[in-house]
Amino acid sequence: RMSSASGGDIGTTPAPEGIAGTGIGFVQIQAHNVEAPPPPPEFGNHKKQNAGGVLGLIDMMVNDLKTEMNQARLEEEDAQEDYEQLMKNSAEKRASDSKTISEQEGQLAEANTDLSAAKDDLSANSKTTQETHEYTQDLHKSCDFLLDNYDTRKSAREEELEALDKAKAVLSGADVSLLQTQPARAHKFMA
């Protein structure tokens, strides 16, 4: 007997000359009843979600992805704004620093000019100071000589004045022999 796919019995079928060389003229096929598969086990009071299973899960993943993309876009925009502000601030700082450097280079050049002039003045003043120092040393030596020989010069001057007085008296007709009361001394003047 045979069963159909719908589960019915077909019965036996005669084979036309039997099975070749066996002498069996009829084949009997045992019918099988095909039963429907058992239902899936139930898991208690499980409620169906409104999300619709796999499609709902996909929709939820799409929404999460959209949210993450929006967050990433906002973060990128914030980062771009921060970057642009940083670049703007950096450009302003570079401009300010360049201006400051230019001003300081100008001040440095002016200071170097002043330094060079001061060095020239120092050199000239050093030369003048050296000449003044040499002059004061010579003057000091001269003054020391005058101080050391003051008494000698004073007495020589007195003798010279006496000699001039005698010369006047001789020229006016006075007697010179009476005026000489002290013997003439030989003084070394400026020796």
Short mmCIF file of C-alpha atoms in Angstrom, two decimals:
data_model
loop_
_atom_site.label_atom_id
_atom_site.label_comp_id
_atom_site.label_asym_id
_atom_site.label_seq_id
_atom_site.Cartn_x
_atom_site.Cartn_y
_atom_site.Cartn_z
CA ARG A 1 0.00 0.00 0.00
CA MET A 2 1.15 3.51 -0.72
CA SER A 3 0.16 6.77 0.82
CA SER A 4 -0.34 9.92 -1.02
CA ALA A 5 1.08 13.23 0.06
CA SER A 6 -2.33 14.11 1.38
CA GLY A 7 -2.20 11.11 3.64
CA GLY A 8 -4.58 8.79 1.77
CA ASP A 9 -4.00 5.09 1.05
CA ILE A 10 -3.25 4.21 -2.57
CA GLY A 11 -3.34 0.46 -2.14
CA THR A 12 -1.21 -2.00 -4.06
CA THR A 13 -0.14 -1.72 -7.65
CA PRO A 14 0.56 -4.62 -9.94
CA ALA A 15 3.99 -4.56 -11.52
CA PRO A 16 3.87 -5.50 -15.22
CA GLU A 17 5.77 -8.77 -15.36
CA GLY A 18 6.92 -8.64 -11.90
CA ILE A 19 10.35 -7.77 -10.79
CA ALA A 20 12.75 -8.86 -13.41
CA GLY A 21 13.85 -12.42 -12.91
CA THR A 22 12.43 -12.73 -9.40
CA GLY A 23 9.10 -14.06 -10.22
CA ILE A 24 7.38 -11.65 -7.84
CA GLY A 25 4.54 -10.15 -9.67
CA PHE A 26 3.20 -7.71 -7.10
CA VAL A 27 5.00 -5.15 -4.95
CA GLN A 28 3.32 -4.12 -1.87
CA ILE A 29 4.20 -0.75 -0.48
CA GLN A 30 3.36 -0.11 3.10
CA ALA A 31 1.52 3.08 3.62
CA HIS A 32 2.90 5.60 6.03
CA ASN A 33 0.79 8.17 7.70
CA VAL A 34 2.48 11.53 7.54
CA GLU A 35 1.50 13.59 10.50
CA ALA A 36 1.87 17.33 10.91
CA PRO A 37 4.84 18.43 13.03
CA PRO A 38 4.12 19.10 16.64
CA PRO A 39 3.46 22.74 17.58
CA PRO A 40 6.39 24.73 19.02
CA PRO A 41 6.60 24.83 22.77
CA GLU A 42 4.96 27.74 24.47
CA PHE A 43 6.93 29.95 26.87
CA GLY A 44 4.36 31.00 29.34
CA ASN A 45 2.43 34.23 28.87
CA HIS A 46 4.64 35.73 26.20
CA LYS A 47 3.21 38.87 24.64
CA LYS A 48 3.97 39.89 21.12
CA GLN A 49 5.73 43.23 20.81
CA ASN A 50 4.34 45.92 18.65
CA ALA A 51 7.74 46.23 16.97
CA GLY A 52 6.94 43.43 14.63
CA GLY A 53 9.81 41.02 15.31
CA VAL A 54 12.82 41.22 13.00
CA LEU A 55 11.53 44.31 11.18
CA GLY A 56 11.01 46.06 14.50
CA LEU A 57 14.56 45.17 15.53
CA ILE A 58 15.86 46.52 12.23
CA ASP A 59 13.82 49.71 12.70
CA MET A 60 15.22 50.09 16.22
CA MET A 61 18.79 49.60 14.91
CA VAL A 62 18.17 52.18 12.14
CA ASN A 63 16.85 54.68 14.71
CA ASP A 64 19.87 54.06 16.98
CA LEU A 65 22.19 54.51 14.01
CA LYS A 66 20.45 57.76 13.03
CA THR A 67 20.79 59.03 16.62
CA GLU A 68 24.47 58.11 16.72
CA MET A 69 25.05 59.73 13.33
CA ASN A 70 23.31 62.92 14.50
CA GLN A 71 25.43 62.93 17.65
CA ALA A 72 28.59 62.36 15.60
CA ARG A 73 27.56 65.14 13.18
CA LEU A 74 26.95 67.56 16.07
CA GLU A 75 30.25 66.61 17.68
CA GLU A 76 32.01 67.08 14.33
CA GLU A 77 30.39 70.51 13.90
CA ASP A 78 31.45 71.50 17.42
CA ALA A 79 34.96 70.22 16.75
CA GLN A 80 35.06 72.10 13.43
CA GLU A 81 33.93 75.31 15.16
CA ASP A 82 36.56 74.79 17.86
CA TYR A 83 39.18 74.16 15.18
CA GLU A 84 38.19 77.27 13.22
CA GLN A 85 38.26 79.36 16.41
CA LEU A 86 41.67 77.91 17.29
CA MET A 87 42.98 78.74 13.81
CA LYS A 88 41.56 82.27 14.06
CA ASN A 89 43.13 82.76 17.50
CA SER A 90 46.41 81.30 16.27
CA ALA A 91 46.43 83.64 13.26
CA GLU A 92 45.76 86.62 15.53
CA LYS A 93 48.50 85.49 17.91
CA ARG A 94 50.95 85.02 15.03
CA ALA A 95 50.12 88.50 13.73
CA SER A 96 50.50 89.96 17.20
CA ASP A 97 53.77 88.08 17.75
CA SER A 98 55.07 89.20 14.34
CA LYS A 99 54.24 92.80 15.19
CA THR A 100 55.89 92.44 18.59
CA ILE A 101 58.96 90.85 17.00
CA SER A 102 59.16 93.68 14.45
CA GLU A 103 58.89 96.27 17.21
CA GLN A 104 61.48 94.49 19.31
CA GLU A 105 63.82 94.17 16.33
CA GLY A 106 63.46 97.92 15.78
CA GLN A 107 64.17 98.53 19.46
CA LEU A 108 67.14 96.18 19.28
CA ALA A 109 68.52 97.99 16.22
CA GLU A 110 68.06 101.33 18.01
CA ALA A 111 69.70 99.93 21.15
CA ASN A 112 72.62 98.60 19.06
CA THR A 113 73.01 102.04 17.47
CA ASP A 114 72.94 103.65 20.92
CA LEU A 115 75.44 101.06 22.17
CA SER A 116 77.76 101.75 19.25
CA ALA A 117 77.52 105.49 19.88
CA ALA A 118 78.11 104.93 23.59
CA LYS A 119 81.18 102.80 22.81
CA ASP A 120 82.51 105.53 20.52
CA ASP A 121 81.85 108.11 23.25
CA LEU A 122 83.50 105.86 25.80
CA SER A 123 86.53 105.46 23.57
CA ALA A 124 86.73 109.22 23.02
CA ASN A 125 86.13 109.88 26.71
CA SER A 126 88.75 107.29 27.66
CA LYS A 127 91.26 109.05 25.46
CA THR A 128 90.28 112.43 26.93
CA THR A 129 90.39 110.97 30.43
CA GLN A 130 93.85 109.52 29.77
CA GLU A 131 95.08 112.88 28.48
CA THR A 132 93.55 114.65 31.49
CA HIS A 133 95.14 112.11 33.82
CA GLU A 134 98.55 112.64 32.21
CA TYR A 135 98.10 116.43 32.45
CA THR A 136 97.15 116.23 36.14
CA GLN A 137 100.19 114.02 36.81
CA ASP A 138 102.46 116.53 35.09
CA LEU A 139 100.76 119.37 36.97
CA HIS A 140 101.13 117.46 40.25
CA LYS A 141 104.86 116.94 39.58
CA SER A 142 105.20 120.63 38.80
CA CYS A 143 103.34 121.58 41.98
CA ASP A 144 105.44 119.14 44.02
CA PHE A 145 108.58 120.74 42.59
CA LEU A 146 107.31 124.21 43.46
CA LEU A 147 106.40 123.13 47.01
CA ASP A 148 109.72 121.35 47.53
CA ASN A 149 111.69 124.43 46.33
CA TYR A 150 109.49 127.14 47.86
CA ASP A 151 111.96 128.25 50.50
CA THR A 152 114.81 128.31 48.00
CA ARG A 153 112.76 130.26 45.53
CA LYS A 154 111.58 132.67 48.22
CA SER A 155 115.07 133.51 49.34
CA ALA A 156 116.22 133.82 45.72
CA ARG A 157 113.34 136.21 45.05
CA GLU A 158 114.26 138.31 48.10
CA GLU A 159 117.87 138.48 46.95
CA GLU A 160 116.73 139.47 43.49
CA LEU A 161 114.57 142.26 44.93
CA GLU A 162 117.52 143.50 46.99
CA ALA A 163 119.68 143.43 43.91
CA LEU A 164 117.09 145.45 42.00
CA ASP A 165 116.90 147.97 44.83
CA LYS A 166 120.72 148.33 44.78
CA ALA A 167 120.64 148.71 41.02
CA LYS A 168 118.10 151.52 41.35
CA ALA A 169 120.16 153.19 44.00
CA VAL A 170 123.32 153.02 41.86
CA LEU A 171 121.50 154.44 38.94
CA SER A 172 120.11 157.27 41.03
CA GLY A 173 123.63 158.12 42.36
CA ALA A 174 123.75 156.51 45.79
CA ASP A 175 126.88 155.00 47.28
CA VAL A 176 126.75 151.24 46.79
CA SER A 177 129.63 150.42 49.10
CA LEU A 178 127.68 151.51 52.14
CA LEU A 179 124.64 149.38 51.25
CA GLN A 180 126.44 146.07 51.20
CA THR A 181 126.26 144.82 54.73
CA GLN A 182 126.17 141.11 54.11
CA PRO A 183 128.57 139.13 52.01
CA ALA A 184 127.04 137.83 48.76
CA ARG A 185 126.04 134.22 48.96
CA ALA A 186 126.03 131.84 46.12
CA HIS A 187 122.60 130.18 45.90
CA LYS A 188 121.78 127.43 43.56
CA PHE A 189 118.50 128.30 41.98
CA MET A 190 116.46 125.44 40.60
CA ALA A 191 119.20 122.98 40.89
#
